[in-house]
Tab-separated table of C-alpha atoms and ligand atoms in Angstrom:
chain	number	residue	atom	x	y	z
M	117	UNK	CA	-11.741	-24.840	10.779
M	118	UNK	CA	-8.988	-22.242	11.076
M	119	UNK	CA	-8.700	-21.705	14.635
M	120	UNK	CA	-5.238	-20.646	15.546
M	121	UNK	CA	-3.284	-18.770	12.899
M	122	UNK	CA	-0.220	-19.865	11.780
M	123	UNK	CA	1.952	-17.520	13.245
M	124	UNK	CA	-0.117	-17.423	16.278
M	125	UNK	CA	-0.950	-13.879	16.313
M	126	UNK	CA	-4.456	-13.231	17.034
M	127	UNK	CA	-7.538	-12.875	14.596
M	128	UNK	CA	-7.575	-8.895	14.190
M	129	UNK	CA	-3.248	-8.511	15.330
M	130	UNK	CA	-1.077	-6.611	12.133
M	131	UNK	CA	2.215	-8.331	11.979
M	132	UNK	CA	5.077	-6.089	12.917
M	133	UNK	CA	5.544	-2.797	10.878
M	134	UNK	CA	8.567	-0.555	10.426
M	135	UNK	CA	8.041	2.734	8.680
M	136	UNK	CA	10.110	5.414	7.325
M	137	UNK	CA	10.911	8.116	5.420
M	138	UNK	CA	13.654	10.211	3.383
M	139	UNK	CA	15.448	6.684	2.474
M	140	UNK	CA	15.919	7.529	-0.911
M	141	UNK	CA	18.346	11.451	-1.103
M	142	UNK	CA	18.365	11.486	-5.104
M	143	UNK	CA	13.915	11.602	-5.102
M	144	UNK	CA	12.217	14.419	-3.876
M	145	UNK	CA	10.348	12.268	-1.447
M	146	UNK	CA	10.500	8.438	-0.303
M	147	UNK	CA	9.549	5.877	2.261
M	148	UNK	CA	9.729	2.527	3.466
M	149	UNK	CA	7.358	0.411	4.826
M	150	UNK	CA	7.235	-3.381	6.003
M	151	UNK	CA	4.796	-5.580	7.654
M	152	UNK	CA	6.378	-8.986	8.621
M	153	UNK	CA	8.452	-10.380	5.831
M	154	UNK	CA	6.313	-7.829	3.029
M	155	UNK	CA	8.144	-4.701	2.585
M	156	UNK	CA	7.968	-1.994	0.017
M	157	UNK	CA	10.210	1.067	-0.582
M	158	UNK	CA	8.989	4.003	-3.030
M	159	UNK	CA	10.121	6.921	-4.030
M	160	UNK	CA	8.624	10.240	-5.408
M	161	UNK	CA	10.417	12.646	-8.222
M	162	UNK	CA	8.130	16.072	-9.024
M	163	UNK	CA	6.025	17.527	-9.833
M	164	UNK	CA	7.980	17.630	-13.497
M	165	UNK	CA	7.063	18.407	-16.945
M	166	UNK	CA	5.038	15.714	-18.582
M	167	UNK	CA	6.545	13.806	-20.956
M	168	UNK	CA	5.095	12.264	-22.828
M	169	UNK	CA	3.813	15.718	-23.693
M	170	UNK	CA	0.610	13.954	-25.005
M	171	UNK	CA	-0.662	12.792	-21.516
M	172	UNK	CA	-0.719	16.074	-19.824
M	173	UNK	CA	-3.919	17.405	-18.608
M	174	UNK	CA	-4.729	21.187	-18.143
M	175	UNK	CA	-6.376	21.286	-15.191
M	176	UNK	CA	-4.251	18.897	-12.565
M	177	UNK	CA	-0.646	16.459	-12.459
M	178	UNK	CA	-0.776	13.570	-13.786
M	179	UNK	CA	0.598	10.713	-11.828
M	180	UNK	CA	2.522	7.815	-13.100
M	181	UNK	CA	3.179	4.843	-11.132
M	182	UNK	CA	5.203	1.926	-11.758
M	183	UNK	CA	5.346	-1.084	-9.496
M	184	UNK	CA	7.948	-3.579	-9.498
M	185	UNK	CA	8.534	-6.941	-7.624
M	186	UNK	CA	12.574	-7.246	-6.927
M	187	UNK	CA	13.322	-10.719	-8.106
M	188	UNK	CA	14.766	-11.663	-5.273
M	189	UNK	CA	11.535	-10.723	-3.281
M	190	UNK	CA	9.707	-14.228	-3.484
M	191	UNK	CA	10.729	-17.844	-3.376
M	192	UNK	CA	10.890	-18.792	-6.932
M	193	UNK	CA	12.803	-15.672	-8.553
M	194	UNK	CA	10.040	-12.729	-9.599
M	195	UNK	CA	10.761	-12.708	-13.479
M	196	UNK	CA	12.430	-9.144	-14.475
M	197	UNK	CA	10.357	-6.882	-16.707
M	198	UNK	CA	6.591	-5.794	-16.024
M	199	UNK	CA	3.827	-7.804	-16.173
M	200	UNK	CA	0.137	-8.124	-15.914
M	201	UNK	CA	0.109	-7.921	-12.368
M	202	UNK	CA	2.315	-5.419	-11.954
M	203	UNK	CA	0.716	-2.889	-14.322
M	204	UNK	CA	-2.758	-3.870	-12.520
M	205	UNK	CA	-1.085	-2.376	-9.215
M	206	UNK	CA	0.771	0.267	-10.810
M	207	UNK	CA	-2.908	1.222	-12.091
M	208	UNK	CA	-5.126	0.679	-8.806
M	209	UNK	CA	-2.167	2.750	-6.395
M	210	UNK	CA	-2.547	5.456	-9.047
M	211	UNK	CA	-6.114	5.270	-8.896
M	212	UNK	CA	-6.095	6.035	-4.842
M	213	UNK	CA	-2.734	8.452	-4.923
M	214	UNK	CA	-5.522	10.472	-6.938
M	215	UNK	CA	-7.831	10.654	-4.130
M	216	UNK	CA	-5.468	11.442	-1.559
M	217	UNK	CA	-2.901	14.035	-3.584
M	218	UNK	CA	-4.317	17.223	-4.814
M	219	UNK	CA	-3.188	16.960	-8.000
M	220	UNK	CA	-5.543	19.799	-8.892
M	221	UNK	CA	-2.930	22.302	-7.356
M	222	UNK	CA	-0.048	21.357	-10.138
M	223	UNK	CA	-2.046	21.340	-13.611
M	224	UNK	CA	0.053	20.501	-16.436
M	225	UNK	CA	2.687	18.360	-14.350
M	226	UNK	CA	3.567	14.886	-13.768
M	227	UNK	CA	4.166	13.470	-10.392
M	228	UNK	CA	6.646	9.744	-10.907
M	229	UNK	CA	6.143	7.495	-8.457
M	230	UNK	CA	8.127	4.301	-8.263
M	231	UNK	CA	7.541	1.808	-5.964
M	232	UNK	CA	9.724	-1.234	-5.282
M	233	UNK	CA	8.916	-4.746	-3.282
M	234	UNK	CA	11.631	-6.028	-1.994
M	235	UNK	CA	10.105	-8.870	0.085
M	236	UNK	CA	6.914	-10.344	-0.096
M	237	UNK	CA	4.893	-12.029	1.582
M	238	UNK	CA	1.229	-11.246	0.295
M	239	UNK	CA	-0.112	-7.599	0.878
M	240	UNK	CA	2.140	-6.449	-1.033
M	241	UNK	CA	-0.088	-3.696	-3.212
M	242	UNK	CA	-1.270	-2.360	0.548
M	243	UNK	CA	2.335	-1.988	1.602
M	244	UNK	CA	3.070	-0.464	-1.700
M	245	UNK	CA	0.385	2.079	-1.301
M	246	UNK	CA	0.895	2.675	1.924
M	247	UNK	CA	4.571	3.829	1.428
M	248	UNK	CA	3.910	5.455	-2.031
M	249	UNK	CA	1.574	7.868	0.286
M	250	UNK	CA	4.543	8.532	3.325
M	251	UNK	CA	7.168	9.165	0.066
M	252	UNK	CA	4.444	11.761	-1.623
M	253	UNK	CA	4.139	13.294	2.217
M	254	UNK	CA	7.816	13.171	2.338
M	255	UNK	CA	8.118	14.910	-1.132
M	256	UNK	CA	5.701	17.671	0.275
M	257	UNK	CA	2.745	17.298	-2.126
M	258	UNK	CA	-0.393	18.943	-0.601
M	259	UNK	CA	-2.467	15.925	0.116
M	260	UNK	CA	-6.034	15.379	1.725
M	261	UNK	CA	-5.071	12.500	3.657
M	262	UNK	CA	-2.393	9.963	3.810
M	263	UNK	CA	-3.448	6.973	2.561
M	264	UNK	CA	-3.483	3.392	5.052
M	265	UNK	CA	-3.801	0.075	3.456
M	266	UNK	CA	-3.997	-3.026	4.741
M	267	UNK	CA	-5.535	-6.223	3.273
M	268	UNK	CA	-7.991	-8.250	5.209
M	269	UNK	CA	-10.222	-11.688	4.584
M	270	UNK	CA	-11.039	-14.585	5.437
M	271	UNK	CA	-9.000	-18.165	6.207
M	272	UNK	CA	-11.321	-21.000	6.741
M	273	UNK	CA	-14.301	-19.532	8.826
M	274	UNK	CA	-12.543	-16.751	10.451
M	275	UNK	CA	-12.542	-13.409	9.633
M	276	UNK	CA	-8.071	-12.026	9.588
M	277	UNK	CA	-6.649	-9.027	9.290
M	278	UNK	CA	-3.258	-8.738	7.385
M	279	UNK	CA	-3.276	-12.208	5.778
M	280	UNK	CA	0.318	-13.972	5.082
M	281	UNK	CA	0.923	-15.879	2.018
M	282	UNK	CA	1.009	-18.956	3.669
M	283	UNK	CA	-2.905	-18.342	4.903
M	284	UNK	CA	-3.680	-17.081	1.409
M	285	UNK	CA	-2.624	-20.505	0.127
M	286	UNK	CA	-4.607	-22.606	2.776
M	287	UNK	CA	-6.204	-25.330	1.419
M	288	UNK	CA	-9.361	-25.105	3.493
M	289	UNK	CA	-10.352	-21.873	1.172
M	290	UNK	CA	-9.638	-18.152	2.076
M	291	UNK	CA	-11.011	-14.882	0.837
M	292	UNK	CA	-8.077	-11.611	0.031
M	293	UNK	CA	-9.541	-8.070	0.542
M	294	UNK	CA	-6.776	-5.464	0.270
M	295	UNK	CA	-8.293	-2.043	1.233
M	296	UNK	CA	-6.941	1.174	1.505
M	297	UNK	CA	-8.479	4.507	3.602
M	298	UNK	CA	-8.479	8.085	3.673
M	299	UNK	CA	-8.436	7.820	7.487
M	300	UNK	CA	-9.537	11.348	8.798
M	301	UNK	CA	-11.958	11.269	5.396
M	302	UNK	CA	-13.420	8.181	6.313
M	303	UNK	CA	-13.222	7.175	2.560
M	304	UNK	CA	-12.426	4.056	0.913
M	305	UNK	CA	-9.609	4.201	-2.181
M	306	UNK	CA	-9.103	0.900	-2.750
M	307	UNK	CA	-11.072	-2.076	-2.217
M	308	UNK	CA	-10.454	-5.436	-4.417
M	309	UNK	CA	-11.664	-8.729	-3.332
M	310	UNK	CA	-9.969	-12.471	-4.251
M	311	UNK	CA	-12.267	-15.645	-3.305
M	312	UNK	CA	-15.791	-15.712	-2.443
M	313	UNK	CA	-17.195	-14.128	0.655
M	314	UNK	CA	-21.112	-13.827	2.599
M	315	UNK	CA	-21.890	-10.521	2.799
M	316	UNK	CA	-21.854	-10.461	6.296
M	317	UNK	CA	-18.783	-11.355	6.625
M	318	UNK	CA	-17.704	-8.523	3.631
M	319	UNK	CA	-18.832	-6.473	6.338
M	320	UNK	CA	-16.377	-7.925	9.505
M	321	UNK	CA	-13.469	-7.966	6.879
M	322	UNK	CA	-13.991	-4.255	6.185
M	323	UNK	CA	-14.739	-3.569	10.129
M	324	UNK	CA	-11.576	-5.097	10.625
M	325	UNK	CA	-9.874	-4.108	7.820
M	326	UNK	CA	-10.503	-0.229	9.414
M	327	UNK	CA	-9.327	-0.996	12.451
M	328	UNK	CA	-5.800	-1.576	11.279
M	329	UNK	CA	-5.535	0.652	8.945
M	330	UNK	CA	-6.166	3.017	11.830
M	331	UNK	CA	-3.019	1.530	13.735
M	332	UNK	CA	-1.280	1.422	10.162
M	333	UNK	CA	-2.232	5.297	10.004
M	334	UNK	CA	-0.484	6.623	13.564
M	335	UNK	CA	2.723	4.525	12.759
M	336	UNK	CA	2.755	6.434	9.064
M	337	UNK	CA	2.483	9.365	10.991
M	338	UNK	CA	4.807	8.966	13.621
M	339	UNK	CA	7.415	8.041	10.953
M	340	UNK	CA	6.578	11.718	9.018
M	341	UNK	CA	7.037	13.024	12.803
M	342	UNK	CA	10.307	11.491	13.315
M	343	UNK	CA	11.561	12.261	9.876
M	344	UNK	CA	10.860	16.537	10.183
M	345	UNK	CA	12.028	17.081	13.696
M	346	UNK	CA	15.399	15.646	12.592
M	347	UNK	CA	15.573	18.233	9.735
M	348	UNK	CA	14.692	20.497	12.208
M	349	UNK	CA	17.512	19.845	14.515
M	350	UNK	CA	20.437	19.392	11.642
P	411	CDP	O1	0.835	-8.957	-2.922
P	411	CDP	P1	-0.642	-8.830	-3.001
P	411	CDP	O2	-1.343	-9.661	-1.934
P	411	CDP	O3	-1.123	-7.423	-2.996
P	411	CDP	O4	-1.093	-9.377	-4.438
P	411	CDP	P2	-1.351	-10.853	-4.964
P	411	CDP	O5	-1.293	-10.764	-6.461
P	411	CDP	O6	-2.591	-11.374	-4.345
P	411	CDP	O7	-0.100	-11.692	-4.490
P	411	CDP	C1	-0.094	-12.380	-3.288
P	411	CDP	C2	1.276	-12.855	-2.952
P	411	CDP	O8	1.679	-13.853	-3.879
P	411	CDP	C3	2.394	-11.825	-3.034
P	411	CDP	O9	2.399	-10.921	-1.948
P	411	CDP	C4	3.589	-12.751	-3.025
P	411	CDP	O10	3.840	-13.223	-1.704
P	411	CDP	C5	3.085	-13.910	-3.898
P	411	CDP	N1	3.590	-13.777	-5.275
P	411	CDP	C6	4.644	-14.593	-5.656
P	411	CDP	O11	5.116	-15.414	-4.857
P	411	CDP	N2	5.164	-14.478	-6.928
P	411	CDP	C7	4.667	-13.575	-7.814
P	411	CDP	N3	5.186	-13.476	-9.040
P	411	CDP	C8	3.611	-12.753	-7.426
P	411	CDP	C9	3.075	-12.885	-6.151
């Protein structure tokens, strides 16, 4: 039985966020976000000329994403160089920046985004995705929504949001289910699941899940807020 959580917050609490953007003044557009000891910075350059000329398409921008783990972002040293994992993230955060960019408005262009973890501490791909969207905001691109990620699951018998590593790792079996929204759209872009889980409790993860991506959503705008009324005033 998991009945208190490790780090005592409650069942369906986020750990603390900071969010914001314009961190980056060589990209056209960047953010950072963290949530507890997880933190990801990306950054957003175009929309460019595609090169390789070979992957452009005529009728929208093609996005390229590369994730990265820093090596000093986990305990045991994240081996330089990109690996199976990373290009599986890289893959899934282009996958839902193509839902919420309209990529249709900038046909035969390539929008680069580059997104960097710096600490981690599980959720990492949600706090990737969820900064990748602030930096494309940030950059300007016409989107339909910004995106809000979060992961949620199960420890034990309990349904959490915003699991820590140390909960993914407990021994009593746990269930990972990062998901990321199109708030206003109500529309999923992301949805994995690691572990085994009843589907009625697929359902509470995904319920709760929601819920603070919601939250996740108002501080992502807030930090958009913050950022344009102090271009305003300078
Ligand atoms: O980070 P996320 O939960 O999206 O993806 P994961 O592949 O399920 O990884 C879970 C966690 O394992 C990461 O957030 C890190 O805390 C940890 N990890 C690690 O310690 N070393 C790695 N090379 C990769 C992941």
């Amino acid at each position: 039985m998991y009945e208190e959580r490790f780090d005592k917050r409650k069942f369906d609490e986020l750990r603390p966020i900071e969010a914001e953007t314009g961190i980056i003044p060589n990209a056209d557009g960047s953010a950072r976000f963290r949530i507890g000891n997880t933190e990801a910075i990306a950054a957003v350059y175009g929309p460019t000329e595609v090169k390789p000329k070979h992957l452009e398409k005529l009728d929208r921008a093609v996005i390229m994403c590369k994730y990265d783990m820093m090596s000093f972002s986990v305990p045991d040293r994240a081996k330089p160089g990109v690996d199976r994992r990373d290009m599986e993230i890289g893959e899934v955060i282009t996958n839902a920046l193509n839902r919420a960019v309209m990529v249709e408005e900038f046909p035969k262009s390539m929008i680069g985004v580059y997104v960097y973890v710096t600490q981690a501490d599980a959720g990492t791909r949600c706090a990737s995705l969820t900064a990748a969207s602030m930096a494309c905001a940030d950059a300007g691109l016409p989107m339909r929504d910004l995106i809000a990620a979060v992961a949620a699951g199960t420890v034990g018998d309990s349904v959490v949001l915003d699991l820590t590593k140390e909960e993914e790792d407990y021994e009593g079996g746990t269930t990972d289910v990062p998901i990321a929204f199109l708030p206003s759209k109500n529309e999923i872009v992301l949805l994995q699941l690691d572990g085994a889980v009843s589907r009625e409790d697929m359902k509470k993860v995904i319920e709760v899940g929601k819920v603070g991506a919601l939250k996740i959503y108002e501080i992502e705008k807030e930090a958009l807020k913050r950022r344009f009324s102090n271009e305003s005033k300078s």
